[in-house]
Coordinates of C-alpha atoms and ligand atoms in Angstrom, one line a residue:
X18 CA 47.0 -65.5 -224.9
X19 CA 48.5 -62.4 -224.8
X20 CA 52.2 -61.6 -222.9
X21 CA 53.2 -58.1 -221.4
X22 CA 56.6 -58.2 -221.8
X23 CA 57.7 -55.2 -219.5
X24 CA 55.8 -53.9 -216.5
X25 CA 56.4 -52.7 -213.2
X26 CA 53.5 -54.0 -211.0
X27 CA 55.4 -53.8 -207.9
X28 CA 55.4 -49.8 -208.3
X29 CA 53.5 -48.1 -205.4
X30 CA 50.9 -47.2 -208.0
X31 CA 49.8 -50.5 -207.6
X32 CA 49.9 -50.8 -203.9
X33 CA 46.0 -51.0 -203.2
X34 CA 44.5 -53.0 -206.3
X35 CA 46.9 -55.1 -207.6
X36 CA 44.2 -57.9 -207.3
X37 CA 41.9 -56.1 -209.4
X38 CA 44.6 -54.6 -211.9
X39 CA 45.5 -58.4 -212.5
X40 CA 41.6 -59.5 -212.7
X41 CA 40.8 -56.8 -215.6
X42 CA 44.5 -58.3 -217.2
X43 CA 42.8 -62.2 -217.0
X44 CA 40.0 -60.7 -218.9
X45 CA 41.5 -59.2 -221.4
X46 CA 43.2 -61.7 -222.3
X47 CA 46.3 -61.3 -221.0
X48 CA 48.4 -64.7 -220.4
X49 CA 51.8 -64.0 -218.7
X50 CA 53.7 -60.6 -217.8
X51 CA 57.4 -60.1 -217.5
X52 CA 57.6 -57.8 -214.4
X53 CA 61.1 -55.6 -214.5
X54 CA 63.5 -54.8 -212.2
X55 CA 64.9 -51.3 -212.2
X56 CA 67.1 -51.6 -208.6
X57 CA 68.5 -54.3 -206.5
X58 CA 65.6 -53.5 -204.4
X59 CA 62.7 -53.7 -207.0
X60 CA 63.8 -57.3 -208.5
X61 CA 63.6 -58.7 -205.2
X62 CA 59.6 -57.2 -205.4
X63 CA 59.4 -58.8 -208.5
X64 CA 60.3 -62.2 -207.5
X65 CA 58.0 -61.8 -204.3
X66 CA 55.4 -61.0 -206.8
X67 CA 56.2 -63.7 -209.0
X68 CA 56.1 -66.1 -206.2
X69 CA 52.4 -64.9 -205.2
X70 CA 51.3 -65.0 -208.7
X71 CA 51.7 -67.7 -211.2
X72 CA 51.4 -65.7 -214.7
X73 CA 53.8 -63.2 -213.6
X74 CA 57.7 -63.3 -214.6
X75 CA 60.8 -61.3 -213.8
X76 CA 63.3 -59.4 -214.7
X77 CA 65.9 -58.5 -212.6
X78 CA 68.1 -55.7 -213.6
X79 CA 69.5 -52.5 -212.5
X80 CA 68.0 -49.0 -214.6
X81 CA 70.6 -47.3 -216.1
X82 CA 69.3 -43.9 -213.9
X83 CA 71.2 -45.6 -210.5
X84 CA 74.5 -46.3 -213.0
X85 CA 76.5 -44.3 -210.5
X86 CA 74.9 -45.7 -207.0
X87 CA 75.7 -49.4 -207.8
X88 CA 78.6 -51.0 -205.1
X89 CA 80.6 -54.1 -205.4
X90 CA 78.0 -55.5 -202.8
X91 CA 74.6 -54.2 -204.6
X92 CA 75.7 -56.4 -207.9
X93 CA 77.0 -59.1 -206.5
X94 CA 73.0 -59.7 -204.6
X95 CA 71.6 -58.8 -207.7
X96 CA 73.7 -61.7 -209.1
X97 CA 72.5 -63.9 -206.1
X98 CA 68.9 -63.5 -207.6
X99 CA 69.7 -65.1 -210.4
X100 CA 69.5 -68.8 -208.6
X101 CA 65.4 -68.0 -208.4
X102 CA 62.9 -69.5 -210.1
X103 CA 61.1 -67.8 -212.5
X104 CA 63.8 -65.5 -213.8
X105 CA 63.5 -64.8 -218.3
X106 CA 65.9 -61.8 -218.4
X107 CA 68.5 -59.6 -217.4
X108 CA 67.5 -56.1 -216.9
X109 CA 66.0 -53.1 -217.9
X110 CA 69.5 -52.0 -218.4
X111 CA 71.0 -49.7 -221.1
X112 CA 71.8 -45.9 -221.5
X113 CA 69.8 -43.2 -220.8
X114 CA 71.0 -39.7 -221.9
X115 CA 67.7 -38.3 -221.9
X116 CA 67.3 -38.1 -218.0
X117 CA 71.1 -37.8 -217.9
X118 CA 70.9 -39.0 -214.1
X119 CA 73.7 -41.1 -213.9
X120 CA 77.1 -40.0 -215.3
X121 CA 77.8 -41.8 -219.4
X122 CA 80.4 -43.6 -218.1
X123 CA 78.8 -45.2 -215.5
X124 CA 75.8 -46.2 -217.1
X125 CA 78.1 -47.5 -220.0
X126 CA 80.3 -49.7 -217.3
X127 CA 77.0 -51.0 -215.6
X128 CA 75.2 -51.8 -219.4
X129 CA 78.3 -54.2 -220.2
X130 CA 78.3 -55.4 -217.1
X131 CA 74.3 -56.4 -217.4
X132 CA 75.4 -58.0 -220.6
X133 CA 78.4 -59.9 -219.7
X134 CA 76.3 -61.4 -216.8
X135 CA 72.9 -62.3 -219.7
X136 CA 75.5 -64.3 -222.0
X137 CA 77.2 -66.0 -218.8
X138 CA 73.7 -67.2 -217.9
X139 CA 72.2 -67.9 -221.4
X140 CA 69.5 -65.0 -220.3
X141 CA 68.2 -62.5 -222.8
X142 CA 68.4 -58.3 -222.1
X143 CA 65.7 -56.1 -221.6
X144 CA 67.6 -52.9 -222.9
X145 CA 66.3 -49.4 -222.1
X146 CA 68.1 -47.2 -224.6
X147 CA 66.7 -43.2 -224.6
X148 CA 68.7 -40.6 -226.9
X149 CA 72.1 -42.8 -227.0
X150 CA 71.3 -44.7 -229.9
X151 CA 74.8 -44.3 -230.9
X152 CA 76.1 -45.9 -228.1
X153 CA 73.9 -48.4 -227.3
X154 CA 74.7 -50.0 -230.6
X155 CA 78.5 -49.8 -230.3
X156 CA 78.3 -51.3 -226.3
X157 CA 75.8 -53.9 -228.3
X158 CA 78.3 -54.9 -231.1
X159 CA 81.0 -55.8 -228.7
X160 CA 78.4 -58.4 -227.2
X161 CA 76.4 -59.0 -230.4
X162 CA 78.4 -62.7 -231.3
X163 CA 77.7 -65.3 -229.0
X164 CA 74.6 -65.3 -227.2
X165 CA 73.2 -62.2 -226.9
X166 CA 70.1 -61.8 -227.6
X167 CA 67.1 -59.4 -226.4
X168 CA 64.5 -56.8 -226.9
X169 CA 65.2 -53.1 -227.3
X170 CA 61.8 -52.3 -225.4
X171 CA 59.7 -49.0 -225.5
X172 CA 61.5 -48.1 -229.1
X173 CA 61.7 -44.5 -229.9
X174 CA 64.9 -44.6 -232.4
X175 CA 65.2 -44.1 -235.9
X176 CA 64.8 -47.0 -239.0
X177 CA 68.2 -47.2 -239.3
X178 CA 68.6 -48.0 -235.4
X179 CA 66.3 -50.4 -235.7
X180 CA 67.9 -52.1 -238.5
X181 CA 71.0 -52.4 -237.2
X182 CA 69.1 -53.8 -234.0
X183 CA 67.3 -56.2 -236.1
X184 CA 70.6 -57.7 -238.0
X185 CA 71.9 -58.3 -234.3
X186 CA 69.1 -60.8 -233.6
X187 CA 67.4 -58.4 -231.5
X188 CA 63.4 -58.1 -231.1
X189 CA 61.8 -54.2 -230.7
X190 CA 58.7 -53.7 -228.4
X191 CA 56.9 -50.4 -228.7
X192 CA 54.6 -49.4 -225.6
X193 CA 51.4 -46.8 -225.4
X194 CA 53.1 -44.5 -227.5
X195 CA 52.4 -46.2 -230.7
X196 CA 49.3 -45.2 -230.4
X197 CA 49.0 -41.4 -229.7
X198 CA 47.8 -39.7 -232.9
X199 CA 50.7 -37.8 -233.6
X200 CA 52.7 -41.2 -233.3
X201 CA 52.9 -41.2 -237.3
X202 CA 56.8 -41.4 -237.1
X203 CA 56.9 -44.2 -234.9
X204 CA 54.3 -46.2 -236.6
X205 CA 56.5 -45.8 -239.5
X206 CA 59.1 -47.0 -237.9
X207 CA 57.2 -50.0 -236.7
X208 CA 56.1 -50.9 -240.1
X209 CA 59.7 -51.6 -241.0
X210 CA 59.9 -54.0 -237.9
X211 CA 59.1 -57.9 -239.4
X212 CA 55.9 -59.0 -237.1
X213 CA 58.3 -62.0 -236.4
X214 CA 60.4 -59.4 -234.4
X215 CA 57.8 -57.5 -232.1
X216 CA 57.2 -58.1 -228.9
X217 CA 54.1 -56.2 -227.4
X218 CA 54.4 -54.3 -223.5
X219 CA 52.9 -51.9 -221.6
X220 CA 55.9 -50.4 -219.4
X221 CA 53.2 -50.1 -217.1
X222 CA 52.1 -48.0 -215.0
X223 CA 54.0 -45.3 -217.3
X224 CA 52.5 -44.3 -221.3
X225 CA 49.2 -45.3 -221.3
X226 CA 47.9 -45.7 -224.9
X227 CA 45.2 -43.8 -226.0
X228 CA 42.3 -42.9 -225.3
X229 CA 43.8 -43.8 -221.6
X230 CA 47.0 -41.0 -222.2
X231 CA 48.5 -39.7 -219.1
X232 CA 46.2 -42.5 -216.5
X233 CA 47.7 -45.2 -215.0
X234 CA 49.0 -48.0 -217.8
X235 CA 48.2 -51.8 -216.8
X236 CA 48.4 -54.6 -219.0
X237 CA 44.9 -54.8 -220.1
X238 CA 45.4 -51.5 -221.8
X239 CA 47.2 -53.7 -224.3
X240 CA 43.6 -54.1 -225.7
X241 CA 44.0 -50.5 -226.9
X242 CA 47.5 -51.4 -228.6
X243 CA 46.9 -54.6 -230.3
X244 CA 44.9 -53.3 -232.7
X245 CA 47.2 -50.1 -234.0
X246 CA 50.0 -53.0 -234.6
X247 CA 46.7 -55.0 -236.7
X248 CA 46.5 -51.6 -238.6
X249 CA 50.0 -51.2 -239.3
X250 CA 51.2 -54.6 -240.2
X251 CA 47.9 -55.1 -242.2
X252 CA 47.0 -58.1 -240.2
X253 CA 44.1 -58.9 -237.7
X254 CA 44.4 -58.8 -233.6
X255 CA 44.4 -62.8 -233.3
X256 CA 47.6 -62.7 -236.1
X257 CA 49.4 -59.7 -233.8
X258 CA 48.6 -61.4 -230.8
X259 CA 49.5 -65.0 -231.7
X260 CA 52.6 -64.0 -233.4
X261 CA 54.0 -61.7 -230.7
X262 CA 52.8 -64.0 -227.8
X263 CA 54.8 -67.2 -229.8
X264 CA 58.1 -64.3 -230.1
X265 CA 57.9 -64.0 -226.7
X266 CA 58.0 -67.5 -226.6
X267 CA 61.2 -67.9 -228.7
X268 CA 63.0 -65.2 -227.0
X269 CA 61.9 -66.1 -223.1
X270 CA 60.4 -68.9 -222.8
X271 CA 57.3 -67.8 -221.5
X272 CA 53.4 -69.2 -222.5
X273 CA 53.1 -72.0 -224.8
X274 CA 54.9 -73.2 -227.7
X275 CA 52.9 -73.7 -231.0
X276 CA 51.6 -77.0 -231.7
X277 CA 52.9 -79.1 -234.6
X278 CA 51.2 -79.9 -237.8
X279 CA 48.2 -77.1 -238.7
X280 CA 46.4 -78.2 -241.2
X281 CA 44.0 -75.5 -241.8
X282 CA 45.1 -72.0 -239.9
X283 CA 43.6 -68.4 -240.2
X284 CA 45.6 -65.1 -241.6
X285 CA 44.3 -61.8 -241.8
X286 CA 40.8 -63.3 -243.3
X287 CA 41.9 -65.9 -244.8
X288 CA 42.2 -69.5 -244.3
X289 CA 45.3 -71.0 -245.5
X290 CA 44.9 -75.5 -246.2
X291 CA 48.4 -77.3 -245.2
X292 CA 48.0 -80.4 -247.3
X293 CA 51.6 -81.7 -247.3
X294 CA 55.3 -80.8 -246.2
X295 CA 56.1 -82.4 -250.0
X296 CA 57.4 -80.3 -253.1
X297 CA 59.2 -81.1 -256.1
X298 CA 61.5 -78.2 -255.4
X299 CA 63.9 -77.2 -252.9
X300 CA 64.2 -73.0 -253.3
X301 CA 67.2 -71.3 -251.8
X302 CA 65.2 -69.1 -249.5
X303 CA 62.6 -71.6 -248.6
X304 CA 62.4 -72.7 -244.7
X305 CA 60.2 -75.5 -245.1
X306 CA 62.4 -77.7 -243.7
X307 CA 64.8 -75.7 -241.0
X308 CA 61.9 -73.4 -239.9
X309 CA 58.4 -73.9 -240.4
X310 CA 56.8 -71.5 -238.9
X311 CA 54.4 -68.7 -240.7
X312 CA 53.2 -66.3 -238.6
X313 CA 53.0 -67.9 -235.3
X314 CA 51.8 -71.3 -236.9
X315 CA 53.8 -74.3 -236.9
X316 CA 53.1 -76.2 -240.6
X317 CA 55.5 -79.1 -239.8
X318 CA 52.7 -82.2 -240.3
X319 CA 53.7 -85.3 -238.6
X320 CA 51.6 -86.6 -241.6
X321 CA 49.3 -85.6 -244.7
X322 CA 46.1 -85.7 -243.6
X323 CA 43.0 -87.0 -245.6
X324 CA 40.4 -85.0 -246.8
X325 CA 37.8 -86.0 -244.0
X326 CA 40.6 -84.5 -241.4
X327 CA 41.0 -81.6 -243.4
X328 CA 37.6 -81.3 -243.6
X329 CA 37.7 -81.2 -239.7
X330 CA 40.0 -79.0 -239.4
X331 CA 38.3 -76.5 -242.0
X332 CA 35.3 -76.3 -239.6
X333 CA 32.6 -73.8 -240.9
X334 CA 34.4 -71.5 -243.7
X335 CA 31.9 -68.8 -243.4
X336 CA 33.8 -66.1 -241.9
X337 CA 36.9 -66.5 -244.4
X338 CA 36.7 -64.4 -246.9
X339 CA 39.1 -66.9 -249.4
X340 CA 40.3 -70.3 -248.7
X341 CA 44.1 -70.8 -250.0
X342 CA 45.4 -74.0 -250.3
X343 CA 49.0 -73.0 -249.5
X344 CA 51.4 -74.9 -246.8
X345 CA 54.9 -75.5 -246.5
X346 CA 55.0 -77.7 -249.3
X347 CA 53.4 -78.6 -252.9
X348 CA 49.4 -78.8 -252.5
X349 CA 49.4 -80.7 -256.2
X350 CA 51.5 -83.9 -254.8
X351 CA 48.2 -84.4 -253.5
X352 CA 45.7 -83.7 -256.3
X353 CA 43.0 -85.8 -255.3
X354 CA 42.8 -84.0 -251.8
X355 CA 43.3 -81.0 -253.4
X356 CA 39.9 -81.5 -255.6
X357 CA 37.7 -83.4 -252.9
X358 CA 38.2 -80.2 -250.3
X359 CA 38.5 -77.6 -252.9
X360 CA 35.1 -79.2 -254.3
X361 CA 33.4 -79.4 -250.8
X362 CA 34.3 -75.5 -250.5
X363 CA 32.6 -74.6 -253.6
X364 CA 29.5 -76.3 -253.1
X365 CA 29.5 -73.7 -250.1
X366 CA 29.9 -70.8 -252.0
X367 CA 33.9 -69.7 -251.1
X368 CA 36.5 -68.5 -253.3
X369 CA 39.4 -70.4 -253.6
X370 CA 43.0 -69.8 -254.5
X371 CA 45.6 -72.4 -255.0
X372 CA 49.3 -71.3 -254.7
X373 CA 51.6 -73.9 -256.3
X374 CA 54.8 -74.1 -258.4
X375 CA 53.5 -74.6 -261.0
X376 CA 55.0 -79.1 -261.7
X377 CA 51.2 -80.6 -261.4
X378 CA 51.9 -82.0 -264.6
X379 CA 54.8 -83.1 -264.0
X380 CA 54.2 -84.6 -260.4
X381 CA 50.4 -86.3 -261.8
X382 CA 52.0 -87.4 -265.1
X383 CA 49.3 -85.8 -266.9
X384 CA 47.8 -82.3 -267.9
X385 CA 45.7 -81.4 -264.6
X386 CA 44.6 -77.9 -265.2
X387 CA 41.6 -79.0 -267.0
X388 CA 40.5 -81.0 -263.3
X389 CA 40.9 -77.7 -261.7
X390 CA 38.3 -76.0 -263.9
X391 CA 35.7 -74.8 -261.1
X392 CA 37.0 -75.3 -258.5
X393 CA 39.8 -72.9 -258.4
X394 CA 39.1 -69.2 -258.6
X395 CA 42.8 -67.6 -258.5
X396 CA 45.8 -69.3 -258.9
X397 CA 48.9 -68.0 -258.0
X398 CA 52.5 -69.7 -259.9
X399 CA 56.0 -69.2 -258.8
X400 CA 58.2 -68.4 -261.7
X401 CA 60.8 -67.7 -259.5
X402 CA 63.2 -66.8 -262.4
X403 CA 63.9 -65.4 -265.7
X404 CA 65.2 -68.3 -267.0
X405 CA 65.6 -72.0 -266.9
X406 CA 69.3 -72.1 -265.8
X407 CA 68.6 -69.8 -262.9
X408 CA 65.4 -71.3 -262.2
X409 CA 66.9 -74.9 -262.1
X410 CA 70.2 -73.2 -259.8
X411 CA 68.1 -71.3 -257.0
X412 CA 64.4 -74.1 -256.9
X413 CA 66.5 -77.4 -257.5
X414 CA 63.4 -78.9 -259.1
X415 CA 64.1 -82.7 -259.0
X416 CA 62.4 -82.7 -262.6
X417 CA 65.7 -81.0 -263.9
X418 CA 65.9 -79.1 -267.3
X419 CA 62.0 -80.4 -267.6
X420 CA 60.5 -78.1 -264.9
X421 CA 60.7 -74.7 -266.1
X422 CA 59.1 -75.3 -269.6
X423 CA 56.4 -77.3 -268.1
X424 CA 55.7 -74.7 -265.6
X425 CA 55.6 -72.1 -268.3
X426 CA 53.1 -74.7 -270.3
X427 CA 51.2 -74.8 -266.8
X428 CA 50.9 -71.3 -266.7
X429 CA 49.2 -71.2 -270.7
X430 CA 46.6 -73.5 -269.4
X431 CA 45.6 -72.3 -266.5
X432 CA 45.1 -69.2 -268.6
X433 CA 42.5 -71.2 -270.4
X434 CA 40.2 -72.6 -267.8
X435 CA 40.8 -70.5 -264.2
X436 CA 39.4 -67.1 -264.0
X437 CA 42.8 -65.3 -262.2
X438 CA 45.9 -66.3 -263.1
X439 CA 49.0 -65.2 -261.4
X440 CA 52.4 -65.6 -261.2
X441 CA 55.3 -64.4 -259.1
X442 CA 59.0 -64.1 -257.6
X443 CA 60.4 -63.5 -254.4
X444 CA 62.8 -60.5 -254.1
X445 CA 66.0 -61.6 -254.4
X446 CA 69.5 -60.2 -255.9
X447 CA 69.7 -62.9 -258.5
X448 CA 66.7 -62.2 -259.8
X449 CA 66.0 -60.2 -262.9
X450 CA 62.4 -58.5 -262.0
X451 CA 61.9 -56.7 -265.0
X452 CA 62.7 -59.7 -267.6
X453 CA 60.2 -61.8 -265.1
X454 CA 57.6 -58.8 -265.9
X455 CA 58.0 -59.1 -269.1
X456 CA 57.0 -63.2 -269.5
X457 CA 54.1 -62.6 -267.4
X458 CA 53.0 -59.9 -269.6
X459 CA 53.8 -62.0 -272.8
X460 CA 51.8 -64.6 -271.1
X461 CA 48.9 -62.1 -270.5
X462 CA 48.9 -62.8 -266.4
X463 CA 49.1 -60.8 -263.4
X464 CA 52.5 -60.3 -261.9
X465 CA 53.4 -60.2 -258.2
X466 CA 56.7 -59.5 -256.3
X467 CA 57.0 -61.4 -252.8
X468 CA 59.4 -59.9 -250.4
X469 CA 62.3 -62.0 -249.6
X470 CA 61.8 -63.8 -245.9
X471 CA 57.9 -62.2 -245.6
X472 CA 55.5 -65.3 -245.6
X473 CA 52.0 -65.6 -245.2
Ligands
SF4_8 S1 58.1 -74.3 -254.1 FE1 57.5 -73.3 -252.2 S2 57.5 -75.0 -250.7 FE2 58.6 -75.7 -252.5 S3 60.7 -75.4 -252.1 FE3 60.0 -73.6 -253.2 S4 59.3 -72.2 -251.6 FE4 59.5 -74.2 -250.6
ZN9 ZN1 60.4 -50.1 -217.7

């Protein structure tokens, strides 16, 4: 399900159809809203609305526009709200210098004071920052250890703003905007946002996306948004909206948590087979174990399932354009699986590609490409290194000095019998990409460079 993670459904806007506005919202698939405070007066509405309706959250916050009408007394009720139910986050505070309708000062006091009162309570921020990037970041840095943590919502700054709000821990959302067409800048911007950090939101009843530019916004206008992020992240609408709906999961708590253990689970159009948690390696930037999660799925497995339940959980391939037996873990530790689905899947016409490092020898104790003659269209080897001592010091193959020559033999094989042969590295400092170009080439296979921390 989808989750609007800033609105403002208590405006007058929505004073005579909220019932309906909420309706269209059910059916477009819209899960939970976060509804935002902007005044002492509008949280209250927000809790009374959460109270009538049971997918809607709040936010209670003061905007940074009444910085300089805030008393003792207003802030210390707002703080009395807290001890509701239903409460994710603190805010929309921040600084707006665009508007300018508070003084700096006061909207600078009142931002720390929003963020002094999220870490006290363990709640993250809803910030509002408009043309005071530089400082949003430096009132953000003083709060940035700890437990602050947040979403800088309705994004309009720069990459390097966004970076810096990324290393803080901080998620970006991006409203209507991102879709107008001369939006290029900002969708550039987006694209350097990780998928694992975006959180979608309407800021309704304000920036409708288009084609609905200058209406009323409402959360089932996300339907027009969803598919820009698809376009930019090069991913389908189920990924954006599984992944951002599980962020705004992590960050508020909100909707459901993903369950354990997928065996077989869709990205982009491709189906990706979880066979084991089980590798003969243990890489420096692998998660497998601290953080299994790819994309919204969850590839911890309880336990390996058999080739009847991964059958199952296949269903009907047809709409998959490739089947990748992939995981969190080494898909040749269980070879006979491995062949028995991969077979199955032939016999129905798919292409398959098996992504493994490359120690099937080594883990079968005999030569397997040979078995995977037919069955296995591309195959995709991590070299991981340029040579065996910095292979051995960043995998930790528990075959030792053994496991980089036998993957390189691996690699000559599978040259012989399987019609694409790749093999790759992740971006990382140690690594010598050009000497890594170079074997692949020698070895007469394709060559591909994985970003550092992008999965899936
Ligand atoms: S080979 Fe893959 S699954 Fe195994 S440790 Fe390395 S990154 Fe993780
Ligand atoms: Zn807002």
């Amino acid at each position: 399900m989808i989750i609007d993670t800033h609105a403002h459904l208590d405006f007058p806007e929505y004073k005579t159809d909220l019932e309906s506005v909420l309706l269209r919202a059910r059916e477009a698939g819209i899960g939970s809203i976060i509804n935002v405070g902007t005044s002492l007066a509008t949280s209250k509405k927000c809790i009374a609305l959460a109270h009538r309706f049971e997918n809607i959250y709040v936010s209670v916050g003061i905007h940074p526009h009444d910085a300089s009408r805030v008393s003792e007394q207003t802030w210390h009720e707002l703080e009395l709200l807290l001890g509701e139910s239903k409460i994710v986050a603190i805010g929309e505070t921040g600084l707006d210098y665009y508007r300018n309708k508070s003084p700096h000062e006061a909207q600078q006091a009142l931002f720390e004071k929003h963020l002094a009162l999220a870490k006290k309570h363990n709640l993250p921020v809803i910030i509002h920052c408009r043309d005071a990037s530089d400082d949003c970041l430096k009132i953000l840095n003083k709060y940035k250890n700890g437990a602050l943590k947040g979403v800088v919502h309705c994004f309009s700054g720069t990459k390097e703003t966004a970076k810096e709000c990324l290393d803080m821990g901080l998620f970006l959302s991006f409203a209507g905007p991102i879709t107008f067409k001369n939006a290029q800048n900002l969708r550039e911007v987006a694209k350097t946002v990780p998928v694992e950090r975006l959180l979608l939101e309407t800021d309704c009843p304000f920036l409708a996306p288009h084609p609905k530019r200058g209406e009323r916004n409402e959360p089932s206008y996300l339907s027009f948004v969803i598919p820009v992020f698809a376009e930019i992240y090069g991913l389908s609408p189920d990924d954006i909206v599984r992944i951002t709906s599980f962020n705004a999961y992590t960050l508020f708590g909100i909707g459901e948590p993903v369950p354990e253990g997928e065996i077989a689970y869709a990205i982009r159009n491709s189906l990706y087979i979880n066979l084991t948690n089980r590798c003969s390696m243990e890489c420096s930037f692998c998660m497998r174990t601290s953080y299994p999660i790819v994309k919204g799925h969850n590839l911890h497995l309880k336990r390996e399932p058999a080739t009847e339940e991964v059958l199952g959980a296949i269903g009907d391939p047809g709409r998959y354009d490739e089947i990748v037996f992939c995981g969190y873990g080494e898909p040749t530790e269980r070879l006979d699986v491995l062949k028995a689905v991969a077979a199955d899947l032939k016999s129905k016409g798919k292409r398959i590609r098996l992504d493994t490092n490359g120690h099937g020898d080594l883990i079968n104790g005999r030569s397997i490409a040979n078995e995977l003659k037919g069955l296995i269209d591309t195959i995709c080897i991590s070299l991981n290194a340029e040579t065996a001592e910095k292979y051995t010091a960043i995998c930790k193959p528990v075959f030792g000095e053994k496991a980089y020559p036998a993957m390189l033999q691996f690699i000559k094989d599978a040259k012989k019998v399987i019609p694409n042969v790749q093999v790759s590295v992740v971006e990382i400092p140690d690594i010598d990409i050009e000497k890594c170009r170079k074997i692949a080439m020698d070895l007469g296979v394709d060559f591909r460079i994985r970003k550092y921390n992008v999965l899936g």
